[in-house]
PDB file of C-alpha atoms and ligand atoms in Angstrom:
ATOM      1  CA  MET A   1       0.000   0.000   0.000  1.00 53.00           C
ATOM      2  CA  THR A   2       1.352   3.450  -0.885  1.00 59.00           C
ATOM      3  CA  ALA A   3       1.374   6.257   1.694  1.00 51.00           C
ATOM      4  CA  ASN A   4      -1.404   7.904  -0.320  1.00 64.00           C
ATOM      5  CA  GLN A   5      -3.618   4.816  -0.180  1.00 65.00           C
ATOM      6  CA  SER A   6      -3.540   4.825   3.619  1.00 63.00           C
ATOM      7  CA  LEU A   7      -5.466   8.134   3.444  1.00 67.00           C
ATOM      8  CA  PHE A   8      -8.319   6.532   1.523  1.00 83.00           C
ATOM      9  CA  ARG A   9     -11.551   6.221   3.461  1.00 87.00           C
ATOM     10  CA  LYS A  10     -13.185   2.826   2.875  1.00 94.00           C
ATOM     11  CA  ILE A  11     -16.847   2.088   3.507  1.00 96.00           C
ATOM     12  CA  GLU A  12     -18.327  -1.411   3.418  1.00 97.00           C
ATOM     13  CA  VAL A  13     -21.729  -1.683   1.768  1.00 98.00           C
ATOM     14  CA  ILE A  14     -24.112  -4.392   0.629  1.00 98.00           C
ATOM     15  CA  ASP A  15     -26.476  -3.677  -2.248  1.00 98.00           C
ATOM     16  CA  SER A  16     -29.810  -5.423  -2.592  1.00 98.00           C
ATOM     17  CA  HIS A  17     -33.041  -4.794  -4.410  1.00 98.00           C
ATOM     18  CA  THR A  18     -36.556  -5.247  -3.115  1.00 98.00           C
ATOM     19  CA  ALA A  19     -39.134  -5.819  -5.847  1.00 98.00           C
ATOM     20  CA  GLY A  20     -36.754  -3.971  -8.192  1.00 98.00           C
ATOM     21  CA  GLU A  21     -35.975  -0.975  -5.940  1.00 98.00           C
ATOM     22  CA  PRO A  22     -32.337  -0.819  -4.759  1.00 98.00           C
ATOM     23  CA  THR A  23     -31.083  -0.425  -1.182  1.00 98.00           C
ATOM     24  CA  ARG A  24     -27.462   0.223  -0.260  1.00 98.00           C
ATOM     25  CA  CYS A  25     -26.785  -0.863   3.344  1.00 98.00           C
ATOM     26  CA  VAL A  26     -23.854   0.986   4.881  1.00 98.00           C
ATOM     27  CA  LEU A  27     -22.236  -1.365   7.373  1.00 98.00           C
ATOM     28  CA  SER A  28     -18.914   0.097   8.485  1.00 95.00           C
ATOM     29  CA  GLY A  29     -16.303   2.727   7.775  1.00 94.00           C
ATOM     30  CA  GLY A  30     -18.602   5.729   8.160  1.00 90.00           C
ATOM     31  CA  PRO A  31     -17.930   8.778  10.348  1.00 90.00           C
ATOM     32  CA  ASP A  32     -18.144   8.556  14.132  1.00 91.00           C
ATOM     33  CA  LEU A  33     -21.653   9.668  15.052  1.00 93.00           C
ATOM     34  CA  GLY A  34     -21.043   9.511  18.800  1.00 91.00           C
ATOM     35  CA  GLY A  35     -22.994   7.452  21.305  1.00 88.00           C
ATOM     36  CA  GLY A  36     -26.198   9.495  21.549  1.00 92.00           C
ATOM     37  CA  SER A  37     -29.776   8.532  20.788  1.00 94.00           C
ATOM     38  CA  LEU A  38     -30.690   7.636  17.228  1.00 95.00           C
ATOM     39  CA  THR A  39     -32.228  11.104  16.806  1.00 93.00           C
ATOM     40  CA  GLU A  40     -28.962  12.715  17.932  1.00 94.00           C
ATOM     41  CA  ARG A  41     -26.850  10.493  15.683  1.00 95.00           C
ATOM     42  CA  MET A  42     -29.105  11.211  12.701  1.00 95.00           C
ATOM     43  CA  ALA A  43     -28.818  14.957  13.416  1.00 95.00           C
ATOM     44  CA  LYS A  44     -25.016  14.599  13.479  1.00 95.00           C
ATOM     45  CA  LEU A  45     -25.080  12.740  10.167  1.00 94.00           C
ATOM     46  CA  ARG A  46     -27.311  15.432   8.650  1.00 94.00           C
ATOM     47  CA  HIS A  47     -25.409  18.449   9.988  1.00 95.00           C
ATOM     48  CA  ASP A  48     -21.784  17.310  10.095  1.00 94.00           C
ATOM     49  CA  HIS A  49     -21.500  14.564   7.485  1.00 93.00           C
ATOM     50  CA  ASP A  50     -24.139  15.191   4.845  1.00 93.00           C
ATOM     51  CA  GLY A  51     -21.409  14.981   2.191  1.00 92.00           C
ATOM     52  CA  MET A  52     -21.095  11.260   3.021  1.00 93.00           C
ATOM     53  CA  ARG A  53     -24.738  10.749   2.041  1.00 94.00           C
ATOM     54  CA  ARG A  54     -24.097  12.269  -1.387  1.00 93.00           C
ATOM     55  CA  ALA A  55     -20.762  10.500  -1.740  1.00 94.00           C
ATOM     56  CA  ILE A  56     -22.301   7.078  -1.026  1.00 96.00           C
ATOM     57  CA  LEU A  57     -25.492   7.414  -3.059  1.00 95.00           C
ATOM     58  CA  CYS A  58     -25.114   9.940  -5.827  1.00 95.00           C
ATOM     59  CA  GLU A  59     -23.253   9.661  -9.102  1.00 96.00           C
ATOM     60  CA  PRO A  60     -20.594   8.589  -9.965  1.00 96.00           C
ATOM     61  CA  ARG A  61     -20.692   5.944  -7.172  1.00 96.00           C
ATOM     62  CA  GLY A  62     -24.465   5.539  -7.070  1.00 96.00           C
ATOM     63  CA  SER A  63     -27.538   6.927  -8.770  1.00 95.00           C
ATOM     64  CA  ASP A  64     -30.689   8.896  -7.970  1.00 95.00           C
ATOM     65  CA  VAL A  65     -32.646   5.673  -7.628  1.00 96.00           C
ATOM     66  CA  VAL A  66     -30.717   4.106  -4.747  1.00 97.00           C
ATOM     67  CA  VAL A  67     -31.968   4.396  -1.168  1.00 98.00           C
ATOM     68  CA  GLY A  68     -29.285   4.219   1.502  1.00 98.00           C
ATOM     69  CA  ALA A  69     -29.725   2.453   4.820  1.00 98.00           C
ATOM     70  CA  TRP A  70     -27.139   3.393   7.425  1.00 97.00           C
ATOM     71  CA  VAL A  71     -27.084   0.441   9.812  1.00 97.00           C
ATOM     72  CA  LEU A  72     -26.155   1.558  13.335  1.00 97.00           C
ATOM     73  CA  GLU A  73     -26.305   0.184  16.837  1.00 96.00           C
ATOM     74  CA  ALA A  74     -29.777   0.501  18.353  1.00 96.00           C
ATOM     75  CA  ASP A  75     -30.154   2.537  21.521  1.00 92.00           C
ATOM     76  CA  THR A  76     -32.979   0.331  22.787  1.00 91.00           C
ATOM     77  CA  PRO A  77     -32.072  -3.202  23.886  1.00 92.00           C
ATOM     78  CA  ASP A  78     -34.986  -4.927  22.126  1.00 96.00           C
ATOM     79  CA  CYS A  79     -33.867  -3.824  18.621  1.00 98.00           C
ATOM     80  CA  ILE A  80     -31.249  -5.727  16.650  1.00 98.00           C
ATOM     81  CA  ALA A  81     -30.084  -2.541  14.917  1.00 98.00           C
ATOM     82  CA  ALA A  82     -31.041   1.034  14.162  1.00 97.00           C
ATOM     83  CA  VAL A  83     -31.262   2.354  10.641  1.00 98.00           C
ATOM     84  CA  VAL A  84     -31.262   5.789   9.058  1.00 97.00           C
ATOM     85  CA  PHE A  85     -32.646   5.809   5.515  1.00 97.00           C
ATOM     86  CA  PHE A  86     -31.401   8.398   3.050  1.00 97.00           C
ATOM     87  CA  ASN A  87     -31.655   9.225  -0.633  1.00 96.00           C
ATOM     88  CA  ASN A  88     -30.173  11.530  -3.281  1.00 94.00           C
ATOM     89  CA  VAL A  89     -31.660  14.635  -1.646  1.00 95.00           C
ATOM     90  CA  GLY A  90     -31.932  13.935   2.083  1.00 95.00           C
ATOM     91  CA  TYR A  91     -33.289  11.594   4.738  1.00 96.00           C
ATOM     92  CA  LEU A  92     -36.424   9.447   4.984  1.00 96.00           C
ATOM     93  CA  GLY A  93     -38.472   8.699   8.106  1.00 91.00           C
ATOM     94  CA  MET A  94     -39.069   5.075   7.207  1.00 97.00           C
ATOM     95  CA  CYS A  95     -38.654   3.001   4.093  1.00 98.00           C
ATOM     96  CA  GLY A  96     -40.588  -0.207   3.524  1.00 98.00           C
ATOM     97  CA  HIS A  97     -38.609  -1.658   0.634  1.00 98.00           C
ATOM     98  CA  GLY A  98     -35.421  -0.543   2.437  1.00 98.00           C
ATOM     99  CA  THR A  99     -36.406  -2.350   5.644  1.00 98.00           C
ATOM    100  CA  ILE A 100     -36.958  -5.561   3.671  1.00 98.00           C
ATOM    101  CA  GLY A 101     -33.531  -4.996   2.075  1.00 98.00           C
ATOM    102  CA  VAL A 102     -31.909  -4.441   5.488  1.00 98.00           C
ATOM    103  CA  ALA A 103     -33.486  -7.629   6.889  1.00 98.00           C
ATOM    104  CA  VAL A 104     -32.310  -9.740   3.942  1.00 98.00           C
ATOM    105  CA  THR A 105     -28.843  -8.166   4.186  1.00 98.00           C
ATOM    106  CA  LEU A 106     -28.604  -8.932   7.923  1.00 98.00           C
ATOM    107  CA  ALA A 107     -29.706 -12.511   7.173  1.00 98.00           C
ATOM    108  CA  HIS A 108     -27.078 -12.740   4.404  1.00 98.00           C
ATOM    109  CA  LEU A 109     -24.458 -11.688   6.981  1.00 98.00           C
ATOM    110  CA  GLY A 110     -25.722 -14.297   9.461  1.00 98.00           C
ATOM    111  CA  ARG A 111     -26.726 -11.553  11.898  1.00 97.00           C
ATOM    112  CA  ILE A 112     -30.374 -12.646  12.055  1.00 98.00           C
ATOM    113  CA  ARG A 113     -32.202 -15.932  11.642  1.00 97.00           C
ATOM    114  CA  PRO A 114     -35.786 -16.554  10.501  1.00 98.00           C
ATOM    115  CA  GLY A 115     -38.270 -15.205  13.033  1.00 98.00           C
ATOM    116  CA  ILE A 116     -39.289 -11.938  14.632  1.00 98.00           C
ATOM    117  CA  HIS A 117     -36.874  -9.037  15.185  1.00 98.00           C
ATOM    118  CA  PHE A 118     -37.229  -5.316  15.835  1.00 98.00           C
ATOM    119  CA  LEU A 119     -35.470  -2.470  14.063  1.00 98.00           C
ATOM    120  CA  GLN A 120     -35.232   1.104  15.327  1.00 98.00           C
ATOM    121  CA  THR A 121     -35.963   3.861  12.789  1.00 97.00           C
ATOM    122  CA  PRO A 122     -36.110   7.644  13.269  1.00 94.00           C
ATOM    123  CA  VAL A 123     -39.946   7.495  13.252  1.00 95.00           C
ATOM    124  CA  GLY A 124     -40.342   4.503  15.565  1.00 96.00           C
ATOM    125  CA  LYS A 125     -39.745   0.821  16.075  1.00 97.00           C
ATOM    126  CA  VAL A 126     -40.711  -1.571  13.265  1.00 98.00           C
ATOM    127  CA  LYS A 127     -41.159  -5.329  13.505  1.00 98.00           C
ATOM    128  CA  ILE A 128     -39.594  -7.615  10.931  1.00 98.00           C
ATOM    129  CA  ASP A 129     -40.509 -11.230  10.432  1.00 98.00           C
ATOM    130  CA  LEU A 130     -37.789 -12.935   8.392  1.00 98.00           C
ATOM    131  CA  LEU A 131     -39.801 -15.654   6.641  1.00 98.00           C
ATOM    132  CA  SER A 132     -36.885 -17.059   4.597  1.00 98.00           C
ATOM    133  CA  SER A 133     -33.532 -15.763   3.410  1.00 97.00           C
ATOM    134  CA  ASN A 134     -35.309 -13.518   0.877  1.00 98.00           C
ATOM    135  CA  ARG A 135     -38.838 -12.978   2.113  1.00 98.00           C
ATOM    136  CA  VAL A 136     -39.789 -10.569   4.875  1.00 98.00           C
ATOM    137  CA  THR A 137     -42.887  -9.123   6.519  1.00 98.00           C
ATOM    138  CA  VAL A 138     -42.471  -5.641   7.969  1.00 98.00           C
ATOM    139  CA  GLU A 139     -44.964  -4.276  10.458  1.00 98.00           C
ATOM    140  CA  ASN A 140     -44.619  -0.559   9.978  1.00 98.00           C
ATOM    141  CA  VAL A 141     -45.129   2.357  12.353  1.00 98.00           C
ATOM    142  CA  SER A 142     -48.791   3.346  12.633  1.00 98.00           C
ATOM    143  CA  ALA A 143     -50.308   4.959   9.554  1.00 98.00           C
ATOM    144  CA  TYR A 144     -53.231   7.322   9.165  1.00 98.00           C
ATOM    145  CA  ARG A 145     -55.213   9.378   6.679  1.00 98.00           C
ATOM    146  CA  TYR A 146     -54.720  13.037   7.535  1.00 98.00           C
ATOM    147  CA  ARG A 147     -56.878  14.821   4.920  1.00 98.00           C
ATOM    148  CA  VAL A 148     -59.473  13.493   2.519  1.00 98.00           C
ATOM    149  CA  GLY A 149     -60.587  14.765  -0.888  1.00 98.00           C
ATOM    150  CA  VAL A 150     -58.039  17.544  -1.371  1.00 98.00           C
ATOM    151  CA  ASN A 151     -58.443  19.359  -4.720  1.00 97.00           C
ATOM    152  CA  VAL A 152     -55.287  20.365  -6.558  1.00 96.00           C
ATOM    153  CA  HIS A 153     -55.246  22.158  -9.895  1.00 94.00           C
ATOM    154  CA  VAL A 154     -52.372  20.806 -11.982  1.00 92.00           C
ATOM    155  CA  PRO A 155     -51.376  23.127 -14.859  1.00 88.00           C
ATOM    156  CA  GLY A 156     -51.875  21.453 -18.218  1.00 86.00           C
ATOM    157  CA  TYR A 157     -53.745  18.563 -16.660  1.00 87.00           C
ATOM    158  CA  GLY A 158     -56.743  19.790 -14.680  1.00 92.00           C
ATOM    159  CA  THR A 159     -57.952  19.162 -11.175  1.00 95.00           C
ATOM    160  CA  VAL A 160     -56.889  16.087  -9.267  1.00 96.00           C
ATOM    161  CA  VAL A 161     -58.470  15.019  -6.010  1.00 98.00           C
ATOM    162  CA  GLY A 162     -56.493  13.053  -3.474  1.00 98.00           C
ATOM    163  CA  ASP A 163     -55.880  12.185   0.156  1.00 98.00           C
ATOM    164  CA  VAL A 164     -52.950  13.134   2.372  1.00 98.00           C
ATOM    165  CA  ALA A 165     -51.723  10.241   4.493  1.00 98.00           C
ATOM    166  CA  TRP A 166     -48.810   9.187   6.685  1.00 98.00           C
ATOM    167  CA  GLY A 167     -47.265   5.754   6.166  1.00 98.00           C
ATOM    168  CA  GLY A 168     -43.847   6.497   7.678  1.00 97.00           C
ATOM    169  CA  ASN A 169     -43.404   9.296   5.082  1.00 98.00           C
ATOM    170  CA  TRP A 170     -45.963  11.858   3.855  1.00 98.00           C
ATOM    171  CA  PHE A 171     -47.970  10.965   0.749  1.00 98.00           C
ATOM    172  CA  PHE A 172     -50.511  12.579  -1.537  1.00 98.00           C
ATOM    173  CA  LEU A 173     -52.491   9.713  -3.065  1.00 98.00           C
ATOM    174  CA  CYS A 174     -54.759  10.194  -6.060  1.00 98.00           C
ATOM    175  CA  GLU A 175     -56.537   8.083  -8.616  1.00 97.00           C
ATOM    176  CA  HIS A 176     -54.943   8.490 -12.029  1.00 96.00           C
ATOM    177  CA  ASP A 177     -56.949   8.597 -15.265  1.00 92.00           C
ATOM    178  CA  GLY A 178     -54.216   9.758 -17.667  1.00 90.00           C
ATOM    179  CA  LEU A 179     -51.538   7.709 -19.406  1.00 94.00           C
ATOM    180  CA  PRO A 180     -51.374   4.084 -18.187  1.00 97.00           C
ATOM    181  CA  LEU A 181     -49.016   3.399 -15.264  1.00 98.00           C
ATOM    182  CA  ASP A 182     -46.489   1.644 -17.497  1.00 97.00           C
ATOM    183  CA  LEU A 183     -42.716   1.821 -17.694  1.00 97.00           C
ATOM    184  CA  LYS A 184     -42.908   3.394 -21.155  1.00 98.00           C
ATOM    185  CA  ASN A 185     -44.722   6.393 -19.621  1.00 98.00           C
ATOM    186  CA  VAL A 186     -42.460   7.060 -16.629  1.00 98.00           C
ATOM    187  CA  ASP A 187     -41.140  10.380 -17.991  1.00 98.00           C
ATOM    188  CA  ASP A 188     -44.673  11.800 -18.348  1.00 96.00           C
ATOM    189  CA  LEU A 189     -45.835  10.285 -15.065  1.00 97.00           C
ATOM    190  CA  THR A 190     -42.810  11.789 -13.328  1.00 98.00           C
ATOM    191  CA  GLU A 191     -43.536  15.265 -14.709  1.00 96.00           C
ATOM    192  CA  HIS A 192     -47.209  14.959 -13.777  1.00 96.00           C
ATOM    193  CA  ALA A 193     -46.476  13.836 -10.202  1.00 98.00           C
ATOM    194  CA  TRP A 194     -43.784  16.526  -9.875  1.00 98.00           C
ATOM    195  CA  LYS A 195     -46.331  19.198 -10.845  1.00 97.00           C
ATOM    196  CA  ILE A 196     -48.788  17.855  -8.248  1.00 98.00           C
ATOM    197  CA  ARG A 197     -46.075  18.104  -5.614  1.00 98.00           C
ATOM    198  CA  ALA A 198     -45.229  21.677  -6.674  1.00 97.00           C
ATOM    199  CA  GLU A 199     -48.909  22.678  -6.463  1.00 97.00           C
ATOM    200  CA  LEU A 200     -49.256  21.151  -2.981  1.00 98.00           C
ATOM    201  CA  SER A 201     -46.236  23.126  -1.889  1.00 97.00           C
ATOM    202  CA  ALA A 202     -47.389  26.369  -3.580  1.00 96.00           C
ATOM    203  CA  ARG A 203     -50.806  26.085  -1.908  1.00 96.00           C
ATOM    204  CA  GLY A 204     -49.357  25.298   1.516  1.00 97.00           C
ATOM    205  CA  ILE A 205     -50.940  21.823   1.618  1.00 98.00           C
ATOM    206  CA  THR A 206     -48.873  19.787   4.047  1.00 98.00           C
ATOM    207  CA  GLY A 207     -48.928  16.805   6.351  1.00 98.00           C
ATOM    208  CA  ALA A 208     -49.367  17.227  10.116  1.00 98.00           C
ATOM    209  CA  ASP A 209     -47.382  20.046  11.773  1.00 98.00           C
ATOM    210  CA  GLY A 210     -46.599  21.594   8.391  1.00 98.00           C
ATOM    211  CA  ALA A 211     -44.571  18.594   7.223  1.00 98.00           C
ATOM    212  CA  GLU A 212     -43.778  18.656   3.516  1.00 98.00           C
ATOM    213  CA  ILE A 213     -45.604  16.086   1.386  1.00 98.00           C
ATOM    214  CA  ASP A 214     -42.659  14.683  -0.527  1.00 98.00           C
ATOM    215  CA  HIS A 215     -44.085  11.450  -1.984  1.00 98.00           C
ATOM    216  CA  ILE A 216     -46.787  11.431  -4.670  1.00 98.00           C
ATOM    217  CA  GLU A 217     -48.675   8.190  -5.284  1.00 98.00           C
ATOM    218  CA  LEU A 218     -50.822   7.760  -8.406  1.00 98.00           C
ATOM    219  CA  PHE A 219     -53.012   4.687  -8.541  1.00 98.00           C
ATOM    220  CA  THR A 220     -55.194   2.809 -11.042  1.00 98.00           C
ATOM    221  CA  ALA A 221     -56.724  -0.635 -11.450  1.00 98.00           C
ATOM    222  CA  PRO A 222     -54.133  -3.453 -11.392  1.00 98.00           C
ATOM    223  CA  HIS A 223     -52.896  -5.225 -14.501  1.00 98.00           C
ATOM    224  CA  GLU A 224     -53.141  -8.622 -12.803  1.00 98.00           C
ATOM    225  CA  THR A 225     -56.549  -9.610 -11.502  1.00 98.00           C
ATOM    226  CA  ALA A 226     -54.971 -11.245  -8.426  1.00 98.00           C
ATOM    227  CA  ASN A 227     -53.897  -7.753  -7.278  1.00 98.00           C
ATOM    228  CA  HIS A 228     -56.024  -4.918  -5.913  1.00 98.00           C
ATOM    229  CA  CYS A 229     -54.334  -1.793  -7.248  1.00 98.00           C
ATOM    230  CA  ARG A 230     -51.358  -0.589  -9.303  1.00 98.00           C
ATOM    231  CA  ASN A 231     -49.302   2.446  -8.324  1.00 98.00           C
ATOM    232  CA  PHE A 232     -46.614   4.837  -9.454  1.00 98.00           C
ATOM    233  CA  VAL A 233     -44.784   6.555  -6.594  1.00 98.00           C
ATOM    234  CA  LEU A 234     -42.555   9.570  -7.089  1.00 98.00           C
ATOM    235  CA  CYS A 235     -39.911   9.904  -4.363  1.00 98.00           C
ATOM    236  CA  PRO A 236     -38.537  13.184  -2.924  1.00 97.00           C
ATOM    237  CA  GLY A 237     -35.512  13.399  -5.270  1.00 96.00           C
ATOM    238  CA  LYS A 238     -37.665  12.855  -8.429  1.00 97.00           C
ATOM    239  CA  ALA A 239     -36.766   9.181  -8.856  1.00 98.00           C
ATOM    240  CA  TYR A 240     -39.752   6.857  -9.131  1.00 98.00           C
ATOM    241  CA  ASP A 241     -40.026   3.864  -6.845  1.00 98.00           C
ATOM    242  CA  ARG A 242     -39.408   0.644  -8.777  1.00 98.00           C
ATOM    243  CA  SER A 243     -41.173  -1.285  -5.990  1.00 98.00           C
ATOM    244  CA  PRO A 244     -44.812  -0.798  -4.913  1.00 98.00           C
ATOM    245  CA  CYS A 245     -43.401   1.372  -2.060  1.00 98.00           C
ATOM    246  CA  GLY A 246     -43.808   0.023   1.462  1.00 98.00           C
ATOM    247  CA  THR A 247     -44.624   3.313   3.158  1.00 98.00           C
ATOM    248  CA  GLY A 248     -46.869   4.206   0.195  1.00 98.00           C
ATOM    249  CA  THR A 249     -48.734   0.901   0.513  1.00 98.00           C
ATOM    250  CA  SER A 250     -49.083   1.602   4.255  1.00 98.00           C
ATOM    251  CA  ALA A 251     -50.507   5.080   3.549  1.00 98.00           C
ATOM    252  CA  LYS A 252     -52.849   3.601   0.937  1.00 98.00           C
ATOM    253  CA  MET A 253     -54.175   0.969   3.370  1.00 98.00           C
ATOM    254  CA  ALA A 254     -54.703   3.660   6.036  1.00 98.00           C
ATOM    255  CA  CYS A 255     -56.861   5.596   3.527  1.00 98.00           C
ATOM    256  CA  LEU A 256     -58.822   2.462   2.640  1.00 98.00           C
ATOM    257  CA  ILE A 257     -59.429   1.675   6.325  1.00 98.00           C
ATOM    258  CA  ALA A 258     -60.547   5.275   6.937  1.00 98.00           C
ATOM    259  CA  ALA A 259     -62.912   5.038   3.947  1.00 98.00           C
ATOM    260  CA  GLY A 260     -64.352   1.714   5.165  1.00 98.00           C
ATOM    261  CA  LYS A 261     -63.040  -0.030   2.016  1.00 98.00           C
ATOM    262  CA  LEU A 262     -60.627  -2.386   3.784  1.00 98.00           C
ATOM    263  CA  ALA A 263     -61.161  -4.276   7.027  1.00 98.00           C
ATOM    264  CA  PRO A 264     -58.437  -5.276   9.506  1.00 98.00           C
ATOM    265  CA  GLY A 265     -57.000  -8.641   8.456  1.00 97.00           C
ATOM    266  CA  ASP A 266     -58.051  -8.328   4.790  1.00 97.00           C
ATOM    267  CA  ALA A 267     -55.298  -8.884   2.244  1.00 98.00           C
ATOM    268  CA  TRP A 268     -54.234  -5.959   0.033  1.00 98.00           C
ATOM    269  CA  ARG A 269     -52.023  -6.796  -2.949  1.00 98.00           C
ATOM    270  CA  GLN A 270     -50.280  -3.641  -4.156  1.00 98.00           C
ATOM    271  CA  GLU A 271     -48.768  -3.847  -7.631  1.00 98.00           C
ATOM    272  CA  GLY A 272     -46.000  -1.406  -8.543  1.00 98.00           C
ATOM    273  CA  ILE A 273     -44.876   0.015 -11.893  1.00 98.00           C
ATOM    274  CA  LEU A 274     -42.722  -3.081 -12.635  1.00 98.00           C
ATOM    275  CA  GLY A 275     -45.616  -5.416 -11.811  1.00 98.00           C
ATOM    276  CA  THR A 276     -43.942  -6.549  -8.583  1.00 98.00           C
ATOM    277  CA  VAL A 277     -46.233  -6.904  -5.566  1.00 98.00           C
ATOM    278  CA  PHE A 278     -46.256  -6.135  -1.843  1.00 98.00           C
ATOM    279  CA  GLU A 279     -48.846  -8.083   0.125  1.00 98.00           C
ATOM    280  CA  GLY A 280     -50.363  -5.879   2.779  1.00 98.00           C
ATOM    281  CA  HIS A 281     -52.523  -6.342   5.865  1.00 98.00           C
ATOM    282  CA  VAL A 282     -53.613  -4.055   8.645  1.00 98.00           C
ATOM    283  CA  ARG A 283     -54.278  -4.652  12.302  1.00 98.00           C
ATOM    284  CA  ILE A 284     -55.701  -2.174  14.755  1.00 98.00           C
ATOM    285  CA  GLN A 285     -54.144  -1.760  18.200  1.00 97.00           C
ATOM    286  CA  ASN A 286     -55.538   0.757  20.683  1.00 97.00           C
ATOM    287  CA  GLY A 287     -57.140   2.582  17.761  1.00 96.00           C
ATOM    288  CA  ALA A 288     -53.860   2.814  15.806  1.00 98.00           C
ATOM    289  CA  ILE A 289     -53.631   1.404  12.266  1.00 98.00           C
ATOM    290  CA  LEU A 290     -50.617  -0.908  12.050  1.00 98.00           C
ATOM    291  CA  PRO A 291     -49.899  -1.823   8.425  1.00 98.00           C
ATOM    292  CA  SER A 292     -47.683  -4.708   7.448  1.00 98.00           C
ATOM    293  CA  ILE A 293     -46.203  -5.483   4.066  1.00 98.00           C
ATOM    294  CA  THR A 294     -44.555  -8.627   2.768  1.00 98.00           C
ATOM    295  CA  GLY A 295     -42.040  -8.638  -0.061  1.00 98.00           C
ATOM    296  CA  SER A 296     -38.808 -10.177  -1.327  1.00 98.00           C
ATOM    297  CA  ALA A 297     -35.308  -8.776  -1.587  1.00 98.00           C
ATOM    298  CA  PHE A 298     -32.112 -10.136  -3.127  1.00 98.00           C
ATOM    299  CA  VAL A 299     -28.516  -9.277  -2.317  1.00 98.00           C
ATOM    300  CA  MET A 300     -26.642  -8.131  -5.432  1.00 98.00           C
ATOM    301  CA  ALA A 301     -23.204  -6.978  -4.279  1.00 98.00           C
ATOM    302  CA  GLU A 302     -20.825  -6.803  -1.333  1.00 98.00           C
ATOM    303  CA  SER A 303     -18.523  -3.867  -1.957  1.00 97.00           C
ATOM    304  CA  THR A 304     -15.923  -1.581  -0.499  1.00 97.00           C
ATOM    305  CA  LEU A 305     -16.450   2.035  -1.499  1.00 97.00           C
ATOM    306  CA  ILE A 306     -13.146   3.852  -1.822  1.00 95.00           C
ATOM    307  CA  PHE A 307     -12.771   7.590  -1.273  1.00 93.00           C
ATOM    308  CA  ASP A 308      -9.482   8.765  -2.779  1.00 93.00           C
ATOM    309  CA  PRO A 309      -8.628  12.241  -1.431  1.00 91.00           C
ATOM    310  CA  GLU A 310      -7.386  13.157  -4.911  1.00 93.00           C
ATOM    311  CA  ASP A 311     -10.591  12.140  -6.684  1.00 94.00           C
ATOM    312  CA  PRO A 312     -12.376  15.381  -7.651  1.00 94.00           C
ATOM    313  CA  PHE A 313     -15.714  13.533  -7.462  1.00 94.00           C
ATOM    314  CA  ARG A 314     -15.070  11.610  -4.230  1.00 91.00           C
ATOM    315  CA  ASN A 315     -18.041  13.422  -2.655  1.00 90.00           C
ATOM    316  CA  GLY A 316     -20.344  12.866  -5.614  1.00 92.00           C
ATOM    317  CA  ILE A 317     -21.249  15.117  -8.505  1.00 89.00           C
ATOM    318  CA  LEU A 318     -22.864  18.231  -7.117  1.00 78.00           C
ATOM    319  CA  ALA A 319     -25.827  19.468  -9.138  1.00 68.00           C
TER     320      ALA A 319
HETATM  321  O1  PYC B 401     -40.643   1.406   0.191  1.00 78.34           O
HETATM  322  O2  PYC B 401     -41.267   2.899   1.671  1.00 78.34           O
HETATM  323  C1  PYC B 401     -40.676   2.571   0.636  1.00 78.34           C
HETATM  324  C2  PYC B 401     -39.949   3.612  -0.114  1.00 78.34           C
HETATM  325  C3  PYC B 401     -39.893   4.952   0.152  1.00 78.34           C
HETATM  326  C4  PYC B 401     -39.086   5.524  -0.827  1.00 78.34           C
HETATM  327  C5  PYC B 401     -38.650   4.525  -1.663  1.00 78.34           C
HETATM  328  N1  PYC B 401     -39.185   3.364  -1.204  1.00 78.34           N
END
C-alpha cells in the first residue's frame, strides 16, 4: 500500500433490491456519530456529514434511484439494529422496501435468523418477520389518513383530487386517469407527479405540523386480476419507486381503512410500476392502524467504497 492509499476512506456496503428498488446498506467505515440517541446520531449525520450521504449514493458511485440504509447500533435493547434511511436529496423517516432490504442483508451476513426481530428507525420501532432468506414481513409504524378529498389544480392537466396520508413518510395519493401506469410512460408520469407536488407546496398543503408532502402516489386498477391496485410513486428526489413502495402501501391501506373499504385482516395486494407486488394487511391496536407489508429482496453486491482524497468527485457530482 502506498502512503497515499492509507489516506483513503473505505466504507463497506451491501447492495440489494426489493421488488426492483435498490437499497445500499452501509455497514462500516462511516464517520463517528457519537454514542447518543438515534435522533442525535441522525442529526449529526445530517449536519456534520451530509457529504457522506451524497458521496455514497449519488453519481458517480451511485444513482438517484438508490436508497441508503445506514445500519447503526440501536439505543434500545430490544432492537437488533437502528437504521437511518437516506436518498439523493436527504433523509427518509421510514422506508418499507429498504427495511426488507436491510433484513435480507442482515440474514445474508448471518446476523439474524428466521423469526421476529425489531429495528429502530427515526420514526419509531418496526417489527420484521424474516420468513426465509429472501422474504420478509415488515410491520410498519402506525399509519393514518390526515386529509381526505383535497383538490389540486395541476397546470396542463386539470384538477386532481387526493388524500394526504402518513405511512412512515408523507404521501398525496390520487386516482390516475391519464396515461397508463407503465414503464414506457415514466417520464410523463414523473412530470405529472412533480407538478402535483409543486402545487401542494405552492398552496401550503402539508402533512401534520406543516410537514412537507414529498411522496406522490398515483393509482389505477391493477394489470393482474390477483392484485387490488397498481401504483406509481414519485420519491422526494424525483426518482420513481421501482417497488410498490412500502410506506406508500401503508398510507394507501390507512386511507382504505378510513374510507371503510378495507377491514383489519383483509389482504391488500399492491402492484408497482414493474408489476412486482407487496402483500399488505392491517391490524388495529388501541385505535392505531398498524400496516404490514410482505415482499422479497435479493442481495446483489458486497462492496468496499473507496474515497481517494485526490478524486475530484469523491463526494459525488454536485448538481
Ligand atoms: O418502500 O417505503 C418505501 C420507499 C420509500 C421511498 C422509496 N421506497
